[in-house]
């Protein structure tokens, strides 16, 4: 195995830095010295580490008798160096090491797993080197008396971070708040915690300008590094009689007929109610950019902070929230903390195991409306066994391992959808629309997760339930009305995060004007 010259990248705060580094107005510096990195402070501490197995720690005489740890107490005596934090002597060397172990950190971290050095492109190994760098292209005259074994850039090249580059491709020194760091040519960094200012090393100069994360990403810290990372989402599904599948993927049935808070933010400075008309928690609502459009059979509400609500006006509702709301929601859709076992939290933060109690707690009073919180336990109606066998046949397309939804089975477990389908059909006494809507609920949720669903409607099964498409359009199992907007509506009609919806697509040569499919010149005449 060969040792690669890592030359060397550090994580400081929430970003990666190349050497050399200066912190706290020069009170702490990190520099490369051969195969090692040397950290020095203004009070005399020096730490040298070769990234593999060799470390040297130096402290000034002023620290004599004031030290502790694996390197001893620096009191001039050898006999009491093996002292543990309690002040007593360790019974053994392993006990000494265990006593000074720092909790919460990995036991080992290696830059390499190697033996002999392997130098990067445009460089060579030198047993007595004075490597020229972009920051210091001319080493001092006495360098050879203090030389170290290292990789040295070939003639015409200089060290830039961890590579050797031509002199005219050197990077920049970026200074900010008493800190200095090296940027390679073309390297960009975020200069703030909100990813609103980006600084780039361009032709030897650091240029900073306003910027933002692109659509589909957010400024966040992932694995310790701040940047524009893809936004993940959680979806709460509500369908049928009704059945709930929370943000944490917990399924339950709650048959209340009142108005309820389904999903709400715990924060006091953002919108509090997603799909009900009044808040049941004491939070403040603000005004956000909201767009409403139709995609397939779904009416879609989109916000500029990542909330998406879809409703087919009959049977199925989905609420989508971005990952920034992780652990910050409440209501019938759960708390979005990744734990399905504690979703039944009441507005006061206490937990209940009873579905009816949970649902009733999130009821929103509406004057003049008569409603109830449904049933629970043995009081709820049940499907007779003889009917259940008949309706199971209609719903079996959902769980058929060779059927049109087979590709979704590993993504969304179909069992609960199958049971809910049978129950809803039974409660509707075999209504054809209920059969089709129940199956379509599973189809929509599969499409929300990007699964390609095959055509499942046939001339003898749910064909009559297929929506009737208006003039100049046709049915598609995977359609998006935002795919063909009229010229001028591109900014107004935007696709949401779902891949597609079952619905109508404009025919070739026609465009969606928000209410139907028209020729492009017809839209222009309407505008005029």
XYZ file of C-alpha atoms in Angstrom:
528
model
C 0.000 0.000 0.000
C 1.220 3.529 -0.686
C 0.760 6.599 1.438
C -1.116 9.341 -0.419
C -0.255 12.889 0.540
C -3.544 14.102 1.976
C -2.040 17.615 2.303
C -4.578 18.185 4.038
C -8.176 19.139 4.554
C -9.650 20.129 7.911
C -13.231 20.456 9.061
C -13.627 23.688 11.002
C -17.107 24.645 12.207
C -19.271 23.420 9.329
C -16.981 23.606 6.287
C -13.793 22.051 4.875
C -10.594 24.150 4.848
C -7.293 23.682 3.018
C -3.979 24.539 4.648
C -2.627 27.008 5.605
C -5.155 28.240 8.135
C -5.036 31.182 10.533
C -7.631 31.544 13.281
C -8.433 34.129 15.978
C -6.403 36.872 14.296
C -3.358 34.653 14.006
C -3.431 33.296 17.555
C -3.832 29.778 16.144
C -2.202 28.626 12.895
C -2.132 25.322 11.006
C 0.570 24.699 8.424
C 2.043 21.854 6.437
C 5.481 20.568 7.363
C 6.576 17.664 5.214
C 4.119 14.845 5.743
C 2.876 16.394 8.963
C 0.586 19.221 9.962
C 1.784 21.607 12.655
C -0.648 23.494 14.838
C 0.779 26.406 16.844
C -0.762 28.861 19.303
C 0.352 32.251 20.562
C 0.851 30.857 24.091
C 3.481 28.330 23.034
C 1.561 25.109 22.396
C 2.692 23.173 19.326
C 1.190 19.920 17.972
C 2.730 18.016 15.084
C 0.889 15.039 13.557
C 1.838 12.910 10.574
C -1.808 11.862 9.878
C -0.990 8.255 10.659
C 0.803 7.290 13.861
C 3.265 9.916 15.020
C 2.398 12.937 17.160
C 4.559 15.445 19.038
C 3.039 17.831 21.591
C 5.172 20.700 22.940
C 4.203 23.020 25.791
C 6.169 25.943 27.289
C 7.832 25.822 30.708
C 5.050 27.992 32.113
C 2.824 24.878 32.071
C 5.136 22.850 34.313
C 3.148 20.996 36.972
C -0.114 22.128 35.423
C -0.703 19.311 32.931
C -2.718 16.087 32.918
C -3.658 13.400 30.426
C -1.884 10.667 28.495
C 1.304 12.764 28.231
C 1.662 13.033 32.012
C 1.685 15.937 34.465
C 4.967 17.683 33.495
C 6.184 17.942 37.087
C 9.668 16.574 36.512
C 8.870 13.167 38.037
C 8.278 9.942 36.115
C 6.700 7.942 38.907
C 3.315 9.682 38.915
C 2.774 10.191 35.180
C 0.131 7.441 35.028
C -2.411 9.534 36.929
C -6.105 9.257 36.066
C -8.661 12.130 36.296
C -9.550 11.247 39.917
C -5.943 11.909 40.955
C -4.987 8.308 41.743
C -2.552 6.159 39.796
C -3.912 3.871 37.068
C -3.810 0.133 37.778
C -2.657 -0.561 34.224
C -1.861 1.148 30.937
C -5.259 0.157 29.394
C -6.961 1.609 32.476
C -5.010 4.851 32.003
C -6.128 5.134 28.386
C -9.743 4.324 29.214
C -9.819 6.976 31.947
C -8.776 9.757 29.535
C -11.054 8.665 26.680
C -13.144 11.561 25.326
C -16.829 10.585 25.030
C -18.780 11.221 21.847
C -15.796 11.010 19.487
C -14.726 8.139 17.197
C -12.092 5.851 18.617
C -9.818 6.145 15.574
C -9.551 8.279 12.480
C -7.052 7.728 9.686
C -6.190 9.774 6.676
C -4.234 6.858 5.189
C -3.603 3.131 5.639
C -0.158 3.053 4.156
C 3.570 2.786 4.325
C 5.589 4.449 1.544
C 4.691 7.891 0.202
C 3.023 8.328 -3.146
C 3.256 11.857 -4.435
C 0.466 13.467 -6.497
C 0.756 14.543 -10.114
C 3.454 17.094 -11.009
C 5.468 16.365 -7.851
C 8.231 14.088 -6.590
C 9.565 12.802 -3.261
C 12.541 14.579 -1.663
C 14.142 13.355 1.569
C 15.287 16.919 2.360
C 12.653 19.187 0.903
C 11.647 22.815 1.172
C 8.347 22.657 -0.717
C 7.411 25.827 -2.557
C 3.782 26.795 -2.110
C 1.449 29.349 -3.632
C 1.564 31.280 -0.337
C 5.346 31.022 -0.072
C 6.852 30.400 -3.534
C 10.414 31.275 -2.352
C 11.459 29.316 0.785
C 14.037 31.046 3.045
C 17.757 30.596 2.361
C 18.351 28.509 5.508
C 15.573 26.074 4.567
C 17.970 23.212 3.838
C 19.216 23.237 7.426
C 15.626 22.669 8.599
C 14.439 20.487 5.748
C 11.925 17.659 6.063
C 11.037 14.622 3.982
C 8.184 15.596 1.743
C 6.718 15.711 -1.726
C 7.954 18.672 -3.711
C 6.302 20.150 -6.752
C 8.208 19.856 -10.007
C 9.781 22.940 -11.564
C 7.144 25.416 -12.667
C 4.556 24.100 -10.172
C 3.566 25.181 -6.660
C 1.568 23.550 -3.874
C -2.080 24.657 -3.919
C -4.067 22.929 -1.194
C -3.458 19.243 -1.953
C -2.285 19.518 -5.574
C 0.616 20.959 -7.552
C -0.506 23.589 -10.041
C 1.221 25.943 -12.513
C 2.161 29.245 -10.912
C -0.579 31.088 -12.792
C -3.223 28.769 -11.305
C -2.572 29.516 -7.650
C -5.503 30.208 -5.356
C -6.408 32.948 -2.894
C -6.286 33.760 0.810
C -9.789 34.440 2.112
C -10.076 36.536 5.283
C -13.183 36.851 7.413
C -13.604 37.803 11.055
C -10.024 37.188 12.146
C -9.783 33.938 10.175
C -7.717 33.239 7.089
C -8.010 30.202 4.876
C -6.647 29.125 1.536
C -8.990 28.673 -1.420
C -7.910 26.813 -4.533
C -8.458 28.511 -7.877
C -12.143 28.320 -8.767
C -13.118 27.057 -5.300
C -16.297 28.535 -3.829
C -17.443 28.679 -0.210
C -20.529 29.946 1.600
C -19.592 32.996 3.648
C -22.590 32.877 5.973
C -24.848 30.450 7.815
C -27.821 31.020 5.488
C -26.081 30.305 2.152
C -26.902 33.802 0.928
C -23.344 34.919 0.082
C -20.921 32.854 -1.981
C -17.218 33.719 -2.264
C -15.119 32.368 -5.136
C -11.391 32.437 -5.821
C -11.250 33.924 -9.314
C -7.953 34.818 -11.022
C -6.159 35.266 -7.716
C -8.893 37.411 -6.179
C -11.737 36.468 -3.839
C -15.056 37.648 -5.287
C -18.152 37.526 -3.073
C -21.703 37.891 -4.363
C -25.277 37.243 -3.326
C -26.470 33.715 -4.037
C -28.984 31.131 -2.880
C -29.572 27.412 -2.976
C -31.220 26.140 -6.189
C -34.748 24.765 -6.268
C -35.016 21.370 -4.663
C -32.256 22.061 -2.129
C -31.888 23.928 1.141
C -29.092 25.434 3.205
C -28.399 22.871 5.900
C -25.655 20.912 7.628
C -25.269 17.310 6.484
C -22.534 15.140 8.032
C -21.086 18.261 9.614
C -20.772 20.260 6.390
C -22.953 23.266 5.560
C -24.115 23.611 1.982
C -27.023 23.301 -0.419
C -28.282 19.795 0.197
C -31.263 18.093 -1.483
C -34.506 18.609 0.376
C -36.139 15.449 1.636
C -39.837 15.296 2.361
C -42.400 13.447 4.418
C -45.929 12.751 3.220
C -49.080 12.252 5.268
C -51.900 10.463 3.434
C -55.575 10.662 4.334
C -58.060 8.649 2.321
C -61.289 6.718 2.497
C -63.473 6.348 5.559
C -60.985 7.872 6.696
C -57.608 6.189 7.005
C -54.454 8.013 8.074
C -50.821 7.337 7.243
C -48.703 9.801 9.234
C -45.433 11.546 8.398
C -43.766 8.775 10.425
C -45.589 6.079 8.416
C -47.985 5.042 11.172
C -51.395 3.920 9.954
C -54.650 4.224 11.878
C -58.363 4.837 11.325
C -60.282 7.765 12.781
C -63.864 8.298 11.653
C -64.603 11.678 13.187
C -66.865 13.931 11.114
C -65.754 17.280 12.609
C -63.060 19.723 11.513
C -59.620 18.742 12.804
C -56.070 20.052 12.785
C -54.281 17.587 10.563
C -50.798 19.088 10.453
C -49.419 22.109 12.223
C -46.037 23.590 13.027
C -44.821 23.798 16.595
C -42.979 27.049 15.856
C -44.666 30.271 16.854
C -43.398 32.347 13.947
C -44.601 30.339 10.936
C -47.900 29.240 9.462
C -49.731 27.029 11.905
C -52.652 25.325 10.129
C -52.230 23.442 6.896
C -55.649 22.195 5.883
C -58.174 23.287 8.489
C -59.830 26.639 8.935
C -58.702 27.479 12.420
C -55.748 26.825 14.738
C -56.082 24.739 17.870
C -52.561 25.484 19.107
C -51.549 28.939 20.272
C -49.373 29.897 17.317
C -49.077 32.870 15.024
C -49.869 32.618 11.321
C -47.991 34.595 8.727
C -48.686 35.217 5.054
C -46.709 33.204 2.519
C -46.697 32.903 -1.230
C -49.335 30.313 -2.115
C -50.152 28.909 -5.544
C -53.092 26.724 -6.450
C -53.192 24.652 -9.610
C -54.602 21.412 -10.931
C -52.552 18.333 -11.770
C -54.522 15.433 -13.112
C -57.517 14.888 -10.863
C -55.746 16.569 -7.966
C -56.054 20.177 -6.823
C -52.647 21.247 -5.578
C -51.703 23.980 -3.110
C -48.017 24.927 -3.187
C -46.216 27.282 -0.806
C -42.824 28.950 -1.000
C -41.652 27.235 2.209
C -42.125 23.661 0.938
C -45.635 22.711 2.073
C -47.718 20.944 -0.591
C -51.340 19.870 -0.171
C -53.218 17.826 -2.756
C -56.910 16.921 -2.756
C -58.960 15.054 -5.317
C -62.166 16.690 -3.961
C -63.604 13.244 -3.156
C -61.452 10.668 -1.423
C -57.765 11.435 -1.036
C -55.651 14.155 0.627
C -51.867 14.326 0.913
C -49.821 16.774 2.967
C -46.128 17.063 2.106
C -43.658 18.906 4.352
C -39.905 19.447 3.831
C -37.202 18.007 6.067
C -36.803 21.386 7.800
C -39.991 20.499 9.712
C -38.510 17.304 11.147
C -39.718 16.972 14.733
C -41.659 20.233 14.474
C -45.211 19.218 13.566
C -48.283 18.213 15.530
C -51.828 17.121 14.706
C -53.428 14.040 13.198
C -50.465 13.567 10.841
C -48.062 13.091 13.744
C -44.879 14.776 14.892
C -42.509 13.895 11.993
C -39.693 12.764 14.285
C -39.069 9.395 12.638
C -40.678 7.434 15.474
C -44.104 6.041 14.623
C -44.704 4.910 18.212
C -45.235 8.375 19.683
C -47.442 9.947 17.005
C -50.519 10.142 19.256
C -49.488 13.344 21.039
C -52.170 15.693 22.365
C -51.965 19.482 22.043
C -50.512 19.705 25.557
C -47.667 17.342 24.598
C -48.974 14.348 26.526
C -49.356 10.992 24.796
C -52.442 8.816 24.478
C -52.924 5.288 23.165
C -56.596 5.753 22.286
C -57.297 6.826 18.692
C -60.625 8.492 19.470
C -59.103 10.530 22.317
C -56.235 11.533 20.040
C -58.489 12.612 17.184
C -60.983 14.445 19.386
C -58.174 16.434 21.004
C -57.364 18.035 17.649
C -60.955 19.038 16.891
C -61.505 22.630 15.799
C -64.847 24.055 16.976
C -66.998 25.358 14.134
C -70.127 27.300 15.225
C -73.392 25.828 14.007
C -71.908 22.546 12.791
C -73.189 19.280 14.237
C -70.575 16.500 14.201
C -69.111 13.679 16.259
C -65.716 12.123 16.838
C -66.608 8.791 15.322
C -66.363 5.379 16.902
C -63.747 3.279 18.602
C -63.218 -0.383 19.426
C -66.191 -2.729 19.215
C -68.603 0.148 18.581
C -67.240 0.654 15.045
C -69.117 -1.154 12.264
C -67.517 -4.316 10.912
C -67.692 -5.945 7.506
C -69.524 -9.312 7.546
C -67.257 -12.210 6.591
C -69.387 -13.249 3.612
C -69.181 -9.758 2.102
C -65.509 -9.398 2.951
C -64.605 -12.396 0.762
C -66.383 -10.816 -2.223
C -64.757 -7.412 -1.824
C -61.297 -8.863 -1.204
C -61.357 -10.083 -4.790
C -61.965 -6.529 -6.062
C -59.142 -5.130 -3.921
C -56.641 -7.931 -4.591
C -55.144 -5.994 -7.512
C -53.358 -3.886 -4.888
C -51.427 -6.829 -3.396
C -51.031 -8.968 -6.538
C -47.248 -9.655 -6.768
C -47.549 -9.808 -10.556
C -50.035 -6.948 -10.863
C -49.659 -3.306 -11.974
C -48.554 -2.176 -8.485
C -45.883 -4.830 -7.940
C -43.038 -2.340 -8.342
C -44.409 -0.356 -5.418
C -44.659 -3.176 -2.899
C -41.071 -2.738 -1.692
C -41.591 1.008 -1.377
C -45.029 1.155 0.268
C -46.432 -1.900 2.029
C -49.768 -2.570 0.296
C -51.388 -4.532 3.157
C -52.986 -1.582 4.950
C -54.277 -0.192 1.654
C -55.767 -3.585 0.838
C -57.532 -3.818 4.216
C -58.781 -0.236 3.935
C -60.031 -0.905 0.417
C -62.064 -3.911 1.573
C -63.519 -2.016 4.529
C -64.482 1.073 2.511
C -66.140 -0.964 -0.232
C -68.029 -2.928 2.395
C -69.219 0.238 4.130
C -70.393 1.624 0.771
C -72.080 -1.691 -0.047
C -69.969 -2.343 -3.119
C -70.137 1.121 -4.699
C -68.037 1.107 -7.893
C -66.660 4.578 -7.322
C -65.404 3.539 -3.886
C -63.620 0.537 -5.386
C -61.837 2.685 -7.944
C -61.040 5.494 -5.472
C -59.592 2.995 -2.974
C -57.244 1.519 -5.552
C -56.381 4.950 -6.929
C -55.322 6.035 -3.416
C -52.546 3.435 -3.425
C -51.609 4.343 -6.987
C -51.256 8.044 -6.089
C -49.109 7.339 -3.057
C -46.854 5.092 -5.160
C -46.461 7.843 -7.740
C -45.634 10.312 -4.964
C -42.606 8.139 -4.186
C -41.541 8.064 -7.822
C -42.710 4.523 -8.560
C -43.897 3.789 -12.093
C -47.351 2.229 -11.926
C -48.676 0.194 -14.835
C -52.126 0.708 -16.343
C -54.635 -0.944 -14.058
C -57.961 0.242 -15.453
C -59.466 -2.097 -18.064
C -62.636 -2.056 -20.176
C -64.321 -4.167 -17.492
C -62.660 -2.767 -14.354
C -62.847 0.880 -13.274
C -62.976 2.086 -16.870
C -66.096 4.095 -16.143
C -64.288 5.705 -13.231
C -61.590 7.064 -15.528
C -61.969 10.816 -15.581
C -63.453 12.266 -18.726
C -60.895 14.504 -20.298
C -61.944 17.849 -21.798
C -61.499 18.824 -25.427
C -57.989 18.702 -26.886
C -56.687 16.399 -24.126
C -56.364 12.714 -23.375
C -56.027 10.394 -20.373
C -52.588 9.425 -19.025
C -51.812 7.349 -15.967
C -48.770 9.567 -15.366
C -49.658 13.118 -16.360
C -48.692 16.597 -15.254
C -50.626 19.662 -16.307
C -47.540 21.753 -15.620
C -45.630 19.928 -18.357
C -47.223 21.967 -21.163
C -48.154 25.415 -19.823
C -49.121 28.219 -22.161
C -46.352 30.695 -23.014
C -46.320 33.257 -20.227
C -47.574 30.815 -17.593
C -44.261 29.059 -17.045
C -43.534 30.983 -13.859
C -47.109 30.690 -12.612
C -47.603 26.962 -13.183
C -44.829 24.978 -11.538
C -44.532 21.250 -11.053
C -44.499 20.095 -7.464
C -42.283 17.377 -6.050
C -44.437 14.466 -7.199
C -43.371 12.784 -10.388
C -46.829 12.719 -11.925
C -50.559 12.290 -11.391
C -53.211 10.226 -13.080
C -55.079 12.720 -15.214
C -55.442 14.497 -18.528
C -52.639 15.698 -20.783
C -52.989 18.251 -23.543
C -52.838 16.835 -27.044
C -49.874 17.654 -29.266
C -49.952 21.318 -30.288
C -52.144 22.374 -27.351
C -51.178 24.045 -24.107
C -52.661 24.268 -20.637
C -54.092 27.716 -19.832
C -55.116 26.790 -16.295
C -58.635 25.628 -17.145
C -58.206 23.640 -20.351
C -56.076 22.966 -23.416
C -55.863 25.642 -26.133
C -53.677 26.613 -29.060
C -50.850 28.986 -28.231
C -52.310 31.769 -30.414
C -55.689 31.349 -28.725
C -54.073 32.034 -25.350
C -52.463 35.156 -26.799
C -55.836 36.409 -28.071
C -57.377 35.806 -24.655
C -54.643 37.846 -22.985
C -55.199 40.731 -25.385
